[in-house]
């Protein structure tokens, strides 16, 4: 248990807010570009940001530890793959539904605990999982039935991103027990992800497409995501995984509020509101286990 549980909660809330801001920045960038370009710029921005900070936050012994290996393993799938899935989901489904469905990350965390650690599935956890599933059904419903302005398979995008993030959180926490530096964890993970994303671009022969304005939004999203990951890792370092990740799931609430009061660019339907109302409490119930 953390000696400063309230600090962990504050860090997690700050991370949730910045993740929501990242979603909106990415959505604006996608108006003039594509998901792969956005993901590459996002990851590159975060990597450059932390390399600039490295002389002030990294100690030489960090590099020769098991923690560095774990951070690198996380970087293979996050943020390169998780960011690509999330950005593509924002492009197809919009930032609010994406945030709501990626809030299912603690569900996967609970499943990891049950299957790998031998924990039991209690009533609250079962109700929480059911609420998240119900949220996905509501997101697909309209007066004409299951008619959407996005394809049903698109649910795989945010849920896949949530699965990757949940596994990444668990491995990152293990690494932080060996190397207690939230910034170093982001530095290593983003650097590995950048190498993978850059190699994929080169192999596929893809051009970096977009407008200068879209690039600026992607850079902004990269900075926001980078700082958000720092707060998240700081929370994981001093708090428990089951307590931190559900608080980060407040992201869809922040996304909705930012979209309504700041960006004023997304239409909110009853489906979105009900989805958020089901998913967020459902995740919280899972965390109460």
mmCIF file of C-alpha atoms in Angstrom:
data_model
loop_
_atom_site.group_PDB
_atom_site.id
_atom_site.type_symbol
_atom_site.label_atom_id
_atom_site.label_comp_id
_atom_site.label_asym_id
_atom_site.label_seq_id
_atom_site.Cartn_x
_atom_site.Cartn_y
_atom_site.Cartn_z
ATOM 1 C CA UNK A 1 0.000 0.000 0.000
ATOM 2 C CA UNK A 2 1.159 3.482 -0.698
ATOM 3 C CA UNK A 3 2.145 5.797 2.135
ATOM 4 C CA UNK A 4 0.510 8.648 0.210
ATOM 5 C CA UNK A 5 -2.669 7.195 -1.333
ATOM 6 C CA UNK A 6 -4.187 10.600 -1.986
ATOM 7 C CA UNK A 7 -1.147 11.641 -4.026
ATOM 8 C CA UNK A 8 -1.623 8.561 -6.208
ATOM 9 C CA UNK A 9 -5.257 9.514 -6.796
ATOM 10 C CA UNK A 10 -4.329 13.092 -7.700
ATOM 11 C CA UNK A 11 -1.701 11.838 -10.150
ATOM 12 C CA UNK A 12 -4.207 9.415 -11.684
ATOM 13 C CA UNK A 13 -6.823 12.159 -12.095
ATOM 14 C CA UNK A 14 -4.234 14.422 -13.721
ATOM 15 C CA UNK A 15 -3.365 11.574 -16.087
ATOM 16 C CA UNK A 16 -7.050 11.051 -16.926
ATOM 17 C CA UNK A 17 -7.542 14.737 -17.714
ATOM 18 C CA UNK A 18 -4.474 14.837 -19.960
ATOM 19 C CA UNK A 19 -5.524 11.637 -21.752
ATOM 20 C CA UNK A 20 -8.868 13.300 -22.478
ATOM 21 C CA UNK A 21 -7.079 16.372 -23.800
ATOM 22 C CA UNK A 22 -4.935 14.080 -25.944
ATOM 23 C CA UNK A 23 -8.059 12.526 -27.455
ATOM 24 C CA UNK A 24 -9.381 15.903 -28.566
ATOM 25 C CA UNK A 25 -6.016 17.037 -29.945
ATOM 26 C CA UNK A 26 -5.744 13.805 -31.923
ATOM 27 C CA UNK A 27 -9.274 14.202 -33.231
ATOM 28 C CA UNK A 28 -8.459 17.696 -34.494
ATOM 29 C CA UNK A 29 -5.257 16.450 -36.111
ATOM 30 C CA UNK A 30 -7.111 13.675 -37.928
ATOM 31 C CA UNK A 31 -9.135 16.279 -39.803
ATOM 32 C CA UNK A 32 -6.111 16.858 -42.018
ATOM 33 C CA UNK A 33 -4.125 13.635 -41.726
ATOM 34 C CA UNK A 34 -4.341 9.883 -41.054
ATOM 35 C CA UNK A 35 -4.085 7.658 -37.984
ATOM 36 C CA UNK A 36 -0.629 6.210 -38.728
ATOM 37 C CA UNK A 37 0.915 9.633 -39.262
ATOM 38 C CA UNK A 38 -0.741 10.883 -36.099
ATOM 39 C CA UNK A 39 0.518 7.921 -34.100
ATOM 40 C CA UNK A 40 4.089 8.372 -35.369
ATOM 41 C CA UNK A 41 4.178 12.096 -34.579
ATOM 42 C CA UNK A 42 2.555 11.495 -31.196
ATOM 43 C CA UNK A 43 5.141 8.892 -30.185
ATOM 44 C CA UNK A 44 8.070 10.864 -31.620
ATOM 45 C CA UNK A 45 7.048 13.983 -29.720
ATOM 46 C CA UNK A 46 6.943 12.090 -26.443
ATOM 47 C CA UNK A 47 10.301 10.428 -27.082
ATOM 48 C CA UNK A 48 12.020 13.712 -27.984
ATOM 49 C CA UNK A 49 10.478 15.429 -24.957
ATOM 50 C CA UNK A 50 11.876 12.850 -22.527
ATOM 51 C CA UNK A 51 15.274 12.648 -24.212
ATOM 52 C CA UNK A 52 15.563 16.402 -23.658
ATOM 53 C CA UNK A 53 14.747 15.803 -19.992
ATOM 54 C CA UNK A 54 17.057 12.773 -19.705
ATOM 55 C CA UNK A 55 20.150 14.644 -18.423
ATOM 56 C CA UNK A 56 18.094 15.843 -15.465
ATOM 57 C CA UNK A 57 16.062 12.732 -14.582
ATOM 58 C CA UNK A 58 18.073 9.671 -15.703
ATOM 59 C CA UNK A 59 20.892 8.053 -13.729
ATOM 60 C CA UNK A 60 23.426 5.870 -15.530
ATOM 61 C CA UNK A 61 22.639 2.727 -13.522
ATOM 62 C CA UNK A 62 19.044 2.761 -14.753
ATOM 63 C CA UNK A 63 20.116 1.321 -18.108
ATOM 64 C CA UNK A 64 21.622 -1.866 -16.653
ATOM 65 C CA UNK A 65 18.571 -3.156 -14.827
ATOM 66 C CA UNK A 66 15.737 -5.619 -15.320
ATOM 67 C CA UNK A 67 13.369 -2.659 -15.083
ATOM 68 C CA UNK A 68 14.756 -1.246 -18.324
ATOM 69 C CA UNK A 69 14.031 -4.561 -20.045
ATOM 70 C CA UNK A 70 10.456 -4.471 -18.768
ATOM 71 C CA UNK A 71 9.959 -0.873 -19.923
ATOM 72 C CA UNK A 72 11.310 -1.858 -23.352
ATOM 73 C CA UNK A 73 8.898 -4.797 -23.503
ATOM 74 C CA UNK A 74 6.039 -2.406 -22.797
ATOM 75 C CA UNK A 75 7.299 -0.144 -25.575
ATOM 76 C CA UNK A 76 6.872 -2.922 -28.124
ATOM 77 C CA UNK A 77 3.100 -2.687 -27.765
ATOM 78 C CA UNK A 78 2.523 0.632 -25.997
ATOM 79 C CA UNK A 79 2.223 3.363 -27.064
ATOM 80 C CA UNK A 80 2.961 2.297 -30.675
ATOM 81 C CA UNK A 81 0.145 -0.234 -31.121
ATOM 82 C CA UNK A 82 -2.214 1.103 -28.443
ATOM 83 C CA UNK A 83 -1.873 4.649 -29.780
ATOM 84 C CA UNK A 84 -2.544 3.509 -33.350
ATOM 85 C CA UNK A 85 -5.669 1.623 -32.264
ATOM 86 C CA UNK A 86 -6.902 4.539 -30.165
ATOM 87 C CA UNK A 87 -6.318 7.132 -32.889
ATOM 88 C CA UNK A 88 -8.028 4.955 -35.489
ATOM 89 C CA UNK A 89 -10.919 4.500 -33.066
ATOM 90 C CA UNK A 90 -11.211 8.267 -32.594
ATOM 91 C CA UNK A 91 -11.270 8.649 -36.362
ATOM 92 C CA UNK A 92 -14.062 6.066 -36.745
ATOM 93 C CA UNK A 93 -16.101 6.463 -33.547
ATOM 94 C CA UNK A 94 -15.205 9.886 -32.134
ATOM 95 C CA UNK A 95 -13.280 10.804 -28.959
ATOM 96 C CA UNK A 96 -16.110 10.356 -26.449
ATOM 97 C CA UNK A 97 -17.085 6.779 -27.328
ATOM 98 C CA UNK A 98 -13.413 5.900 -27.702
ATOM 99 C CA UNK A 99 -12.698 7.161 -24.185
ATOM 100 C CA UNK A 100 -15.722 5.348 -22.788
ATOM 101 C CA UNK A 101 -14.793 1.980 -24.293
ATOM 102 C CA UNK A 102 -11.059 2.241 -23.575
ATOM 103 C CA UNK A 103 -12.108 2.763 -19.957
ATOM 104 C CA UNK A 104 -12.533 -1.021 -19.883
ATOM 105 C CA UNK A 105 -8.792 -1.391 -19.147
ATOM 106 C CA UNK A 106 -9.385 -2.275 -15.454
ATOM 107 C CA UNK A 107 -11.652 -5.092 -16.607
ATOM 108 C CA UNK A 108 -8.661 -6.730 -18.255
ATOM 109 C CA UNK A 109 -6.595 -5.937 -15.185
ATOM 110 C CA UNK A 110 -9.092 -7.868 -13.061
ATOM 111 C CA UNK A 111 -9.039 -10.784 -15.507
ATOM 112 C CA UNK A 112 -5.228 -10.869 -15.360
ATOM 113 C CA UNK A 113 -5.465 -11.008 -11.567
ATOM 114 C CA UNK A 114 -7.999 -13.845 -11.659
ATOM 115 C CA UNK A 115 -6.195 -15.999 -14.232
ATOM 116 C CA UNK A 116 -2.597 -15.309 -13.241
ATOM 117 C CA UNK A 117 -2.849 -14.612 -9.506
ATOM 118 C CA UNK A 118 -5.678 -16.957 -8.568
ATOM 119 C CA UNK A 119 -8.054 -14.258 -7.325
ATOM 120 C CA UNK A 120 -11.806 -14.897 -7.324
ATOM 121 C CA UNK A 121 -14.593 -13.235 -9.303
ATOM 122 C CA UNK A 122 -16.936 -11.663 -6.749
ATOM 123 C CA UNK A 123 -20.411 -10.215 -7.279
ATOM 124 C CA UNK A 124 -19.256 -6.598 -7.606
ATOM 125 C CA UNK A 125 -16.692 -7.532 -10.233
ATOM 126 C CA UNK A 126 -19.269 -9.491 -12.230
ATOM 127 C CA UNK A 127 -21.724 -6.569 -12.112
ATOM 128 C CA UNK A 128 -18.974 -4.197 -13.235
ATOM 129 C CA UNK A 129 -18.093 -6.357 -16.231
ATOM 130 C CA UNK A 130 -21.784 -6.616 -17.142
ATOM 131 C CA UNK A 131 -22.119 -2.822 -16.981
ATOM 132 C CA UNK A 132 -19.210 -2.354 -19.387
ATOM 133 C CA UNK A 133 -20.697 -4.872 -21.817
ATOM 134 C CA UNK A 134 -24.058 -3.092 -21.563
ATOM 135 C CA UNK A 135 -22.310 0.184 -22.324
ATOM 136 C CA UNK A 136 -20.962 -1.282 -25.541
ATOM 137 C CA UNK A 137 -24.450 -2.457 -26.540
ATOM 138 C CA UNK A 138 -25.968 0.970 -25.852
ATOM 139 C CA UNK A 139 -23.218 2.593 -27.921
ATOM 140 C CA UNK A 140 -24.342 0.457 -30.872
ATOM 141 C CA UNK A 141 -28.072 1.135 -30.524
ATOM 142 C CA UNK A 142 -30.254 3.638 -32.329
ATOM 143 C CA UNK A 143 -33.985 4.048 -32.941
ATOM 144 C CA UNK A 144 -33.591 1.868 -36.024
ATOM 145 C CA UNK A 145 -31.953 -0.857 -33.955
ATOM 146 C CA UNK A 146 -28.235 -1.620 -34.136
ATOM 147 C CA UNK A 147 -27.615 1.039 -36.742
ATOM 148 C CA UNK A 148 -24.529 3.156 -36.311
ATOM 149 C CA UNK A 149 -22.505 5.663 -38.223
ATOM 150 C CA UNK A 150 -19.498 3.411 -37.535
ATOM 151 C CA UNK A 151 -19.062 -0.353 -38.225
ATOM 152 C CA UNK A 152 -19.572 -2.829 -35.386
ATOM 153 C CA UNK A 153 -16.061 -4.249 -35.797
ATOM 154 C CA UNK A 154 -14.701 -0.837 -34.772
ATOM 155 C CA UNK A 155 -15.372 -1.771 -31.121
ATOM 156 C CA UNK A 156 -12.241 -3.931 -31.415
ATOM 157 C CA UNK A 157 -10.146 -0.762 -31.759
ATOM 158 C CA UNK A 158 -10.789 0.889 -28.361
ATOM 159 C CA UNK A 159 -11.151 -2.438 -26.534
ATOM 160 C CA UNK A 160 -7.868 -3.643 -28.044
ATOM 161 C CA UNK A 161 -6.185 -0.431 -26.937
ATOM 162 C CA UNK A 162 -7.587 -0.989 -23.435
ATOM 163 C CA UNK A 163 -6.233 -4.552 -23.311
ATOM 164 C CA UNK A 164 -2.768 -3.408 -24.351
ATOM 165 C CA UNK A 165 -2.772 -0.541 -21.866
ATOM 166 C CA UNK A 166 -3.858 -2.828 -19.010
ATOM 167 C CA UNK A 167 -1.052 -5.282 -19.676
ATOM 168 C CA UNK A 168 1.368 -2.388 -20.058
ATOM 169 C CA UNK A 169 0.330 -0.923 -16.699
ATOM 170 C CA UNK A 170 1.031 -4.210 -14.936
ATOM 171 C CA UNK A 171 4.465 -4.672 -16.501
ATOM 172 C CA UNK A 172 5.364 -1.011 -15.934
ATOM 173 C CA UNK A 173 4.557 -1.311 -12.235
ATOM 174 C CA UNK A 174 6.903 -4.296 -11.994
ATOM 175 C CA UNK A 175 9.613 -2.273 -13.704
ATOM 176 C CA UNK A 176 9.106 0.686 -11.378
ATOM 177 C CA UNK A 177 9.855 -1.572 -8.423
ATOM 178 C CA UNK A 178 13.340 -2.010 -9.893
ATOM 179 C CA UNK A 179 13.864 1.488 -11.347
ATOM 180 C CA UNK A 180 11.830 4.087 -9.411
ATOM 181 C CA UNK A 181 11.640 6.693 -12.174
ATOM 182 C CA UNK A 182 8.334 7.471 -13.885
ATOM 183 C CA UNK A 183 10.075 9.620 -16.501
ATOM 184 C CA UNK A 184 12.633 6.943 -17.368
ATOM 185 C CA UNK A 185 9.829 4.435 -17.884
ATOM 186 C CA UNK A 186 8.184 6.728 -20.447
ATOM 187 C CA UNK A 187 11.543 7.469 -22.095
ATOM 188 C CA UNK A 188 12.379 3.809 -22.709
ATOM 189 C CA UNK A 189 8.880 2.768 -23.771
ATOM 190 C CA UNK A 190 8.403 5.679 -26.163
ATOM 191 C CA UNK A 191 11.863 5.224 -27.683
ATOM 192 C CA UNK A 192 11.214 1.543 -28.431
ATOM 193 C CA UNK A 193 7.769 2.384 -29.794
ATOM 194 C CA UNK A 194 9.225 5.107 -31.997
ATOM 195 C CA UNK A 195 11.757 2.670 -33.460
ATOM 196 C CA UNK A 196 8.972 0.193 -34.243
ATOM 197 C CA UNK A 197 6.623 2.809 -35.701
ATOM 198 C CA UNK A 198 9.416 4.335 -37.776
ATOM 199 C CA UNK A 199 10.471 0.937 -39.111
ATOM 200 C CA UNK A 200 6.870 0.148 -40.052
ATOM 201 C CA UNK A 201 6.620 3.410 -41.982
ATOM 202 C CA UNK A 202 9.858 2.681 -43.825
ATOM 203 C CA UNK A 203 8.962 -0.924 -44.682
ATOM 204 C CA UNK A 204 5.513 0.036 -45.940
ATOM 205 C CA UNK A 205 6.911 3.000 -47.839
ATOM 206 C CA UNK A 206 4.298 5.266 -46.313
ATOM 207 C CA UNK A 207 4.631 9.024 -46.672
ATOM 208 C CA UNK A 208 3.981 11.300 -43.712
ATOM 209 C CA UNK A 209 0.790 12.928 -44.901
ATOM 210 C CA UNK A 210 -1.106 15.872 -43.514
ATOM 211 C CA UNK A 211 -1.244 19.619 -43.208
ATOM 212 C CA UNK A 212 0.958 21.832 -41.016
ATOM 213 C CA UNK A 213 -2.073 22.475 -38.824
ATOM 214 C CA UNK A 214 -2.715 18.759 -38.317
ATOM 215 C CA UNK A 215 0.954 18.226 -37.441
ATOM 216 C CA UNK A 216 0.686 20.912 -34.745
ATOM 217 C CA UNK A 217 -2.300 19.145 -33.203
ATOM 218 C CA UNK A 218 -0.434 15.814 -33.240
ATOM 219 C CA UNK A 219 2.566 17.427 -31.537
ATOM 220 C CA UNK A 220 0.227 18.875 -28.919
ATOM 221 C CA UNK A 221 -1.329 15.446 -28.420
ATOM 222 C CA UNK A 222 2.133 13.904 -28.089
ATOM 223 C CA UNK A 223 3.138 16.366 -25.366
ATOM 224 C CA UNK A 224 -0.145 15.867 -23.544
ATOM 225 C CA UNK A 225 0.159 12.081 -23.746
ATOM 226 C CA UNK A 226 3.790 12.174 -22.594
ATOM 227 C CA UNK A 227 2.990 14.193 -19.473
ATOM 228 C CA UNK A 228 -0.085 12.050 -18.863
ATOM 229 C CA UNK A 229 2.051 8.893 -18.894
ATOM 230 C CA UNK A 230 4.419 10.498 -16.394
ATOM 231 C CA UNK A 231 1.535 11.139 -13.995
ATOM 232 C CA UNK A 232 0.210 7.633 -14.593
ATOM 233 C CA UNK A 233 3.578 6.035 -13.883
ATOM 234 C CA UNK A 234 4.006 8.225 -10.792
ATOM 235 C CA UNK A 235 0.634 7.000 -9.546
ATOM 236 C CA UNK A 236 1.575 3.373 -10.259
ATOM 237 C CA UNK A 237 4.866 3.856 -8.448
ATOM 238 C CA UNK A 238 3.261 4.913 -5.158
ATOM 239 C CA UNK A 239 -0.215 3.368 -5.430
ATOM 240 C CA UNK A 240 -1.853 0.027 -6.108
ATOM 241 C CA UNK A 241 -2.680 -0.983 -9.676
ATOM 242 C CA UNK A 242 -6.304 -1.780 -8.862
ATOM 243 C CA UNK A 243 -6.739 1.673 -7.319
ATOM 244 C CA UNK A 244 -4.905 3.741 -9.914
ATOM 245 C CA UNK A 245 -6.202 2.353 -13.213
ATOM 246 C CA UNK A 246 -9.911 2.820 -12.401
ATOM 247 C CA UNK A 247 -9.291 6.466 -11.512
ATOM 248 C CA UNK A 248 -7.622 6.935 -14.886
ATOM 249 C CA UNK A 249 -10.850 5.567 -16.343
ATOM 250 C CA UNK A 250 -12.403 8.952 -15.534
ATOM 251 C CA UNK A 251 -10.984 9.953 -18.934
ATOM 252 C CA UNK A 252 -14.365 9.737 -20.755
ATOM 253 C CA UNK A 253 -15.919 12.128 -18.259
ATOM 254 C CA UNK A 254 -13.160 14.664 -18.879
ATOM 255 C CA UNK A 255 -13.461 14.043 -22.619
ATOM 256 C CA UNK A 256 -17.162 14.805 -22.494
ATOM 257 C CA UNK A 257 -16.707 17.964 -20.426
ATOM 258 C CA UNK A 258 -13.889 19.253 -22.629
ATOM 259 C CA UNK A 259 -15.913 18.542 -25.747
ATOM 260 C CA UNK A 260 -18.912 20.351 -24.324
ATOM 261 C CA UNK A 261 -17.308 23.401 -22.722
ATOM 262 C CA UNK A 262 -13.929 23.889 -24.439
ATOM 263 C CA UNK A 263 -13.800 22.419 -27.939
ATOM 264 C CA UNK A 264 -17.528 22.647 -28.697
ATOM 265 C CA UNK A 265 -17.057 20.339 -31.648
ATOM 266 C CA UNK A 266 -18.776 17.067 -30.802
ATOM 267 C CA UNK A 267 -22.488 16.339 -30.617
ATOM 268 C CA UNK A 268 -23.488 14.405 -27.543
ATOM 269 C CA UNK A 269 -26.363 11.951 -27.835
ATOM 270 C CA UNK A 270 -28.175 10.004 -25.150
ATOM 271 C CA UNK A 271 -26.257 6.915 -26.302
ATOM 272 C CA UNK A 272 -22.932 8.536 -25.476
ATOM 273 C CA UNK A 273 -24.114 9.729 -22.086
ATOM 274 C CA UNK A 274 -25.637 6.372 -21.158
ATOM 275 C CA UNK A 275 -22.512 4.565 -22.365
ATOM 276 C CA UNK A 276 -20.335 6.700 -20.108
ATOM 277 C CA UNK A 277 -22.807 6.306 -17.232
ATOM 278 C CA UNK A 278 -22.585 2.519 -17.541
ATOM 279 C CA UNK A 279 -18.902 2.074 -18.314
ATOM 280 C CA UNK A 280 -17.370 4.333 -15.673
ATOM 281 C CA UNK A 281 -19.346 2.993 -12.658
ATOM 282 C CA UNK A 282 -18.841 -0.526 -13.998
ATOM 283 C CA UNK A 283 -15.096 -0.062 -14.006
ATOM 284 C CA UNK A 284 -15.229 1.406 -10.514
ATOM 285 C CA UNK A 285 -17.105 -1.668 -9.269
ATOM 286 C CA UNK A 286 -14.379 -3.888 -10.693
ATOM 287 C CA UNK A 287 -11.763 -1.811 -8.895
ATOM 288 C CA UNK A 288 -13.556 -2.219 -5.565
ATOM 289 C CA UNK A 289 -12.688 -5.917 -5.521
#
